[in-house]
PDB file of C-alpha atoms in Angstrom:
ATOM      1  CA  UNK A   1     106.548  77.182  99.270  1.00 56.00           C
ATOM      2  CA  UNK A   2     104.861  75.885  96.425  1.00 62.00           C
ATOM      3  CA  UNK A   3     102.475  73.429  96.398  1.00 67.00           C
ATOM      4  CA  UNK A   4     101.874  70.439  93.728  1.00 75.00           C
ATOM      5  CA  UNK A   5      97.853  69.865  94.827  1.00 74.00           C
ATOM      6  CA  UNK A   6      95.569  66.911  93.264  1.00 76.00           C
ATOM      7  CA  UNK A   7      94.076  68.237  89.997  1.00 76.00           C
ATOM      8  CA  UNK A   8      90.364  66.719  92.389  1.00 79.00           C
ATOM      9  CA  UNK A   9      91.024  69.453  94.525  1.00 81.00           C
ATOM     10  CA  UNK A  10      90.989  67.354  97.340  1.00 88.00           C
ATOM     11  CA  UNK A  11      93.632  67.008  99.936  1.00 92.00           C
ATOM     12  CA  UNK A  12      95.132  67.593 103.543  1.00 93.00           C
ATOM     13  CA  UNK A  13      96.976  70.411 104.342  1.00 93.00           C
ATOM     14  CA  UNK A  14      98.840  68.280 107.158  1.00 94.00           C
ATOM     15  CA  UNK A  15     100.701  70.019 110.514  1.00 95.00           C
ATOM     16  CA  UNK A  16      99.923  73.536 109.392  1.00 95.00           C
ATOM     17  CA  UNK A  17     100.732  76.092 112.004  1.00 95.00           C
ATOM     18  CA  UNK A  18      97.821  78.512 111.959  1.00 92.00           C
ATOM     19  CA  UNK A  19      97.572  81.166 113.967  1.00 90.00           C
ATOM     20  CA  UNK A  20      95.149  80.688 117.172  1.00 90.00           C
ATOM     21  CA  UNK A  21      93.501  83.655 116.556  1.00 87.00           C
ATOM     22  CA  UNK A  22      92.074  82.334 113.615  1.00 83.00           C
ATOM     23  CA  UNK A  23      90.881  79.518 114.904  1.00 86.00           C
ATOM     24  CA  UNK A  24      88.513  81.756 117.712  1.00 87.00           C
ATOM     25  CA  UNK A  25      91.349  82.440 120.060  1.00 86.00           C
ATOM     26  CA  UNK A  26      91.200  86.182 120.179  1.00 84.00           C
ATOM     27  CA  UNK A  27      94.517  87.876 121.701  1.00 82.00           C
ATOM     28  CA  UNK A  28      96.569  84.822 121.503  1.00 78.00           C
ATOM     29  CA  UNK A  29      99.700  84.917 119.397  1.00 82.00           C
ATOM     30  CA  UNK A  30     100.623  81.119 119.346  1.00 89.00           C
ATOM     31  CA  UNK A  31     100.597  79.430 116.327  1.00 92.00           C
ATOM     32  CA  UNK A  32      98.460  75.456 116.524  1.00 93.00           C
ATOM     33  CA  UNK A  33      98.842  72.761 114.726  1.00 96.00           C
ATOM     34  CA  UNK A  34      95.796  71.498 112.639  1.00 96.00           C
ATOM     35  CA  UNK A  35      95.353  69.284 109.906  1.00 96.00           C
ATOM     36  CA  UNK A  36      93.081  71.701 106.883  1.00 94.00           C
ATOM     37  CA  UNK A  37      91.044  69.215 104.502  1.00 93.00           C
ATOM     38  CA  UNK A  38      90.101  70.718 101.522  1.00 91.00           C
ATOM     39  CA  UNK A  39      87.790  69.795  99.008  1.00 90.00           C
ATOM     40  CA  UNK A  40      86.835  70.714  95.934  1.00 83.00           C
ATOM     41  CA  UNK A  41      89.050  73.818  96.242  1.00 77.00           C
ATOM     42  CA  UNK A  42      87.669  75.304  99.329  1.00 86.00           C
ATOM     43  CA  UNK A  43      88.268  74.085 103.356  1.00 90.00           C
ATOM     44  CA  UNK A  44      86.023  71.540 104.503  1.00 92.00           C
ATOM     45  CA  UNK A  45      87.105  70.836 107.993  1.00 91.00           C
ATOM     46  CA  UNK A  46      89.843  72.494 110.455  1.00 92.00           C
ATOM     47  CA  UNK A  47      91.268  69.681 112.600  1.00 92.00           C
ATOM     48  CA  UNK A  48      93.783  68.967 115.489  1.00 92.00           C
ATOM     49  CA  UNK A  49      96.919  68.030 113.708  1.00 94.00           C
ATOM     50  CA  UNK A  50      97.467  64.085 112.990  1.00 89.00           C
ATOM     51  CA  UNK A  51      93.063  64.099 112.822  1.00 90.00           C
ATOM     52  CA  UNK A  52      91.996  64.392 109.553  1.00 84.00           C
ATOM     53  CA  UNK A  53      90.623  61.691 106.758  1.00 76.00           C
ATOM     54  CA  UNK A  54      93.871  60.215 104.747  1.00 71.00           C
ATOM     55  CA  UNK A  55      93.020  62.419 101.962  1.00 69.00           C
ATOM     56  CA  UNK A  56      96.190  62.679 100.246  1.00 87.00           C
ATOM     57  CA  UNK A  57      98.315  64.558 102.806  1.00 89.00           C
ATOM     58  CA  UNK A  58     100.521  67.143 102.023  1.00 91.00           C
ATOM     59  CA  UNK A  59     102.735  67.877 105.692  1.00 93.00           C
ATOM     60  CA  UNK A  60     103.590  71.177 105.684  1.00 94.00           C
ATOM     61  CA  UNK A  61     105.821  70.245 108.916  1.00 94.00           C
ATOM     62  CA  UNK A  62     104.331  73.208 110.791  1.00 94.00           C
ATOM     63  CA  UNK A  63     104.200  76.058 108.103  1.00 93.00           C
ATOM     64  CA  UNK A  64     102.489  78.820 108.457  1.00 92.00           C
ATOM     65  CA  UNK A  65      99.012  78.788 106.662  1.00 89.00           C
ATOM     66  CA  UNK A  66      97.140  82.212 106.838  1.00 83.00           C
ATOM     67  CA  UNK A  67      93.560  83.648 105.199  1.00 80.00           C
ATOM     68  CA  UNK A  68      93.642  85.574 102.058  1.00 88.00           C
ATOM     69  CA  UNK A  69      94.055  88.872 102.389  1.00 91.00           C
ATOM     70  CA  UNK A  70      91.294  91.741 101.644  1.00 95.00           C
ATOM     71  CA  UNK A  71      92.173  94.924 101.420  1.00 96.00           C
ATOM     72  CA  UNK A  72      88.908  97.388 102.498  1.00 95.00           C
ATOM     73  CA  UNK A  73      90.574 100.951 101.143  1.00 96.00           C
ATOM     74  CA  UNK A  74      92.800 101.391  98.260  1.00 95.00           C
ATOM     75  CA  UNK A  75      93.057 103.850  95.214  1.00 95.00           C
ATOM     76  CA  UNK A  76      94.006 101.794  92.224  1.00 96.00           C
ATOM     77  CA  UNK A  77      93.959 104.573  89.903  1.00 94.00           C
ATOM     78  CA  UNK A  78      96.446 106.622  92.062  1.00 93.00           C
ATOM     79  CA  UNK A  79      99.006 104.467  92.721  1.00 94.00           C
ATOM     80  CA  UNK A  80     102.844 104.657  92.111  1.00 96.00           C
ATOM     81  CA  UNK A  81     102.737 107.960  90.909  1.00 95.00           C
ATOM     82  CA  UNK A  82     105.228 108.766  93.198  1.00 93.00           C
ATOM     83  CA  UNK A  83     108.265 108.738  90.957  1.00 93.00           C
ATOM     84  CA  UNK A  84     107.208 111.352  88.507  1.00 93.00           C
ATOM     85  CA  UNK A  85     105.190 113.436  90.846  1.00 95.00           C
ATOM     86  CA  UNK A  86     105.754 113.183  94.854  1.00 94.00           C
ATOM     87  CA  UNK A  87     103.832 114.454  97.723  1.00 95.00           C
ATOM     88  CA  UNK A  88     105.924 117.899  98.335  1.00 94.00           C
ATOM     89  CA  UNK A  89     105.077 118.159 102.156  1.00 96.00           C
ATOM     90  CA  UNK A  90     104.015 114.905 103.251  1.00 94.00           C
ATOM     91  CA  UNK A  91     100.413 115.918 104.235  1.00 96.00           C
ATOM     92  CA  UNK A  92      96.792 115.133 102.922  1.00 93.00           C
ATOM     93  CA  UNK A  93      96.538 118.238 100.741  1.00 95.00           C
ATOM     94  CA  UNK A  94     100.263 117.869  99.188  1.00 96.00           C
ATOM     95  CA  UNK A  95      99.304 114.470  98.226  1.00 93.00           C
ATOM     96  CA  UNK A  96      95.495 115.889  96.919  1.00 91.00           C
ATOM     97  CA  UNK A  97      98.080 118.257  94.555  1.00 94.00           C
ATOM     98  CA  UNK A  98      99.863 116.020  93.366  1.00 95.00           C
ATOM     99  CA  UNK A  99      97.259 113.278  92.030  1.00 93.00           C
ATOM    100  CA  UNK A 100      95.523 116.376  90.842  1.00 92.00           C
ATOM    101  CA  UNK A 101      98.828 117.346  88.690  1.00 95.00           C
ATOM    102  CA  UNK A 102      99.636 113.713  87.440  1.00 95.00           C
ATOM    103  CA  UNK A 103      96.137 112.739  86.552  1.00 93.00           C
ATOM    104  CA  UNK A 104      95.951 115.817  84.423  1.00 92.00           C
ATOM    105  CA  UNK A 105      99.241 115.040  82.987  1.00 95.00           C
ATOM    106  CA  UNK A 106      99.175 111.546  82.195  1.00 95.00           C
ATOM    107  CA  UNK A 107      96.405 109.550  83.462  1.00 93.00           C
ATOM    108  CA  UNK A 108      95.985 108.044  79.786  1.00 96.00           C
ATOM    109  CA  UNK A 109      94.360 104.663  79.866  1.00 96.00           C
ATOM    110  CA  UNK A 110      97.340 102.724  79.313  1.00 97.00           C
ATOM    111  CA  UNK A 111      98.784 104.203  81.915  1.00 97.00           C
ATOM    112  CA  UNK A 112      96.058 103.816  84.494  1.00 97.00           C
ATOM    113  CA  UNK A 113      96.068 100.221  83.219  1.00 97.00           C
ATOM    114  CA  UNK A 114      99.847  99.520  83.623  1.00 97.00           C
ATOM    115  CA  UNK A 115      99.694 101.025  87.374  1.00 97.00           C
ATOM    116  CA  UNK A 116      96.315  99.305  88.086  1.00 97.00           C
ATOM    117  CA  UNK A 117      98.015  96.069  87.112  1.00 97.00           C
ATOM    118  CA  UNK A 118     101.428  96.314  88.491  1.00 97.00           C
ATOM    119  CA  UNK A 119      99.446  97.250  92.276  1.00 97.00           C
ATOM    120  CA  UNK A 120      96.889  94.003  91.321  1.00 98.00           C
ATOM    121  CA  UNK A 121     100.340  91.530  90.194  1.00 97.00           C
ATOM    122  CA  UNK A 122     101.773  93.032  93.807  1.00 96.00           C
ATOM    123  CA  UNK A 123      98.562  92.235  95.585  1.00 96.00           C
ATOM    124  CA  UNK A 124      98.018  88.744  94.799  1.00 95.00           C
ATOM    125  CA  UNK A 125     102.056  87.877  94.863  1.00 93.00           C
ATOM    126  CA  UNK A 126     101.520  88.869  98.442  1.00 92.00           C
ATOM    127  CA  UNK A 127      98.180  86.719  99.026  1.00 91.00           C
ATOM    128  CA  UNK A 128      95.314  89.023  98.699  1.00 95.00           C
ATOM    129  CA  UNK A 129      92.391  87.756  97.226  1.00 95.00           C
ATOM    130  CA  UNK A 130      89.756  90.824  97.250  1.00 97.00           C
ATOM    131  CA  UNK A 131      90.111  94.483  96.938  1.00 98.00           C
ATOM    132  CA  UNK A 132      87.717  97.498  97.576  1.00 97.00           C
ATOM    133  CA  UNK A 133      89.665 100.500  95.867  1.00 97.00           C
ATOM    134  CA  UNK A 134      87.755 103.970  95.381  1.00 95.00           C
ATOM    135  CA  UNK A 135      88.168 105.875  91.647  1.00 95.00           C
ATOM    136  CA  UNK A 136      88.407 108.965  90.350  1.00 88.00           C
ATOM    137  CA  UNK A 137      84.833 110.361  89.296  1.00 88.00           C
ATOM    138  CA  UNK A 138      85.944 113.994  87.963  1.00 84.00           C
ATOM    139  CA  UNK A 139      85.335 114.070  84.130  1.00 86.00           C
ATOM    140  CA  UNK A 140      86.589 113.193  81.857  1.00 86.00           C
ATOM    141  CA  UNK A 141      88.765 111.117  83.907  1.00 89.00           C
ATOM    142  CA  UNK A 142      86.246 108.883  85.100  1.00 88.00           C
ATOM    143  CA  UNK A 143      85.276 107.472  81.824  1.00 90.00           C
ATOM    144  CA  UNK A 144      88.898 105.841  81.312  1.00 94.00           C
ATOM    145  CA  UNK A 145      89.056 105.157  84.594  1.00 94.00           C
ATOM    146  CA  UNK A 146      86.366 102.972  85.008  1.00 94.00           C
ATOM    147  CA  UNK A 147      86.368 101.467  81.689  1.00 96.00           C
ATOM    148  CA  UNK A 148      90.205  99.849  82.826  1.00 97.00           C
ATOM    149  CA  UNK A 149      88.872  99.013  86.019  1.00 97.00           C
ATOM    150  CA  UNK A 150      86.155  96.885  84.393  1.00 97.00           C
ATOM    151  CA  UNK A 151      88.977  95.660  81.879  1.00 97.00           C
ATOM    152  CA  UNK A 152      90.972  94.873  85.224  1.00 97.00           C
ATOM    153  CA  UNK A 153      87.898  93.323  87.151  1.00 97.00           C
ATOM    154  CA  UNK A 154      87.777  90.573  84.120  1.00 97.00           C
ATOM    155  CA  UNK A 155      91.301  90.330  83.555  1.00 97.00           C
ATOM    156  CA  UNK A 156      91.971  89.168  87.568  1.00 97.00           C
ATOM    157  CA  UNK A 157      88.309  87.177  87.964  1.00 96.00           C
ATOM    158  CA  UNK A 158      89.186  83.869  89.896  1.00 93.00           C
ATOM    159  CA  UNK A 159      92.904  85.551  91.222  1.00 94.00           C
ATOM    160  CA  UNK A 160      91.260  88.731  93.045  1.00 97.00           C
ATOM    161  CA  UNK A 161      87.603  89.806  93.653  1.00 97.00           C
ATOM    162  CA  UNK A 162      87.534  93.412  93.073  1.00 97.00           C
ATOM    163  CA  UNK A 163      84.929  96.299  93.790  1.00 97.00           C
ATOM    164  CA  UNK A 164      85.082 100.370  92.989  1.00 96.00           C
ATOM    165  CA  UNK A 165      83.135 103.107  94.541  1.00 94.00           C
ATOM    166  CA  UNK A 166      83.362 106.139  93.081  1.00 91.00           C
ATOM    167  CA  UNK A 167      84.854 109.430  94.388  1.00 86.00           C
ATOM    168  CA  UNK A 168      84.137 112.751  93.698  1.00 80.00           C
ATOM    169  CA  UNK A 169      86.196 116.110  94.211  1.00 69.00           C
ATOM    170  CA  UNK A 170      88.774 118.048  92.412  1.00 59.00           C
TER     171      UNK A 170
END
């Protein structure tokens, strides 16, 4: 659902289901009821539904309001290769094989860019907000690698917070 917030930045997310869990209830898998007051573009207060301040309230008659998503592990630079170059047997050193192939092949920077962004435009549609992704290090790939990923990093500040480590090998 989209939302039409205050241009403040301050409001009520009113009758939001939210699951327990987040709320300190480990192992439960009911969703609560809570009023979320934001302000200034960040959440001020968690509170039992029907509780909070009359901000301006927007009732979200008990939908589902989750964290952002961060995703720890990823490989930017490999991703959806798969239609030009697949894993042969399915294991560790098939896929190894095959990034090693297609990065010699065509790892170009506008195609590491148009891969990097199409897996970034997928991330955020889906609610992630920060990703740790490891890169290619083995020359001379690394120098267009990184220089997208920086080209990336400023191109999604404010949507997704993202940080590379670097990874050697073949």
């Amino acid at each position: 659902m989209a939302l039409s917030v205050p241009a403040d930045g301050h409001y009520v997310l009113a009758n939001a289901g939210v699951p327990a869990s987040v709320l300190g209830e480990p192992g439960s898998g009911a969703l609560k009821l809570v009023d979320v007051t934001i302000a200034g573009a960040r959440i001020a207060a968690i509170a039992e539904a029907g509780s909070a301040p009359h901000h301006q309230r927007i009732d979200l008659r008990g939908d589902i309001v989750m964290p952002a998503f961060v995703d720890l592990h990823t490989h930017l630079d490999k991703g959806h290769i798969w239609p030009r170059k697949e894993n042969p047997d399915g294991t560790w050193l098939g896929a190894l094989m095959a990034v090693l192939a297609d990065r010699q092949a065509n790892w170009a920077a506008r195609d590491v860019e148009r891969r990097m962004d199409f897996s970034l435009r997928c991330a955020y549609a889906h609610g992630t907000a920060a990703i740790r992704t490891h890169l290619d290090m083995a020359p001379p790939q690394h120098a267009i690698t990184w220089e997208v990923f920086e080209a990336m990093r400023e191109r999604w500040a404010g949507r997704i917070e993202l940080q590379a480590a670097g990874v050697m090998g073949p």
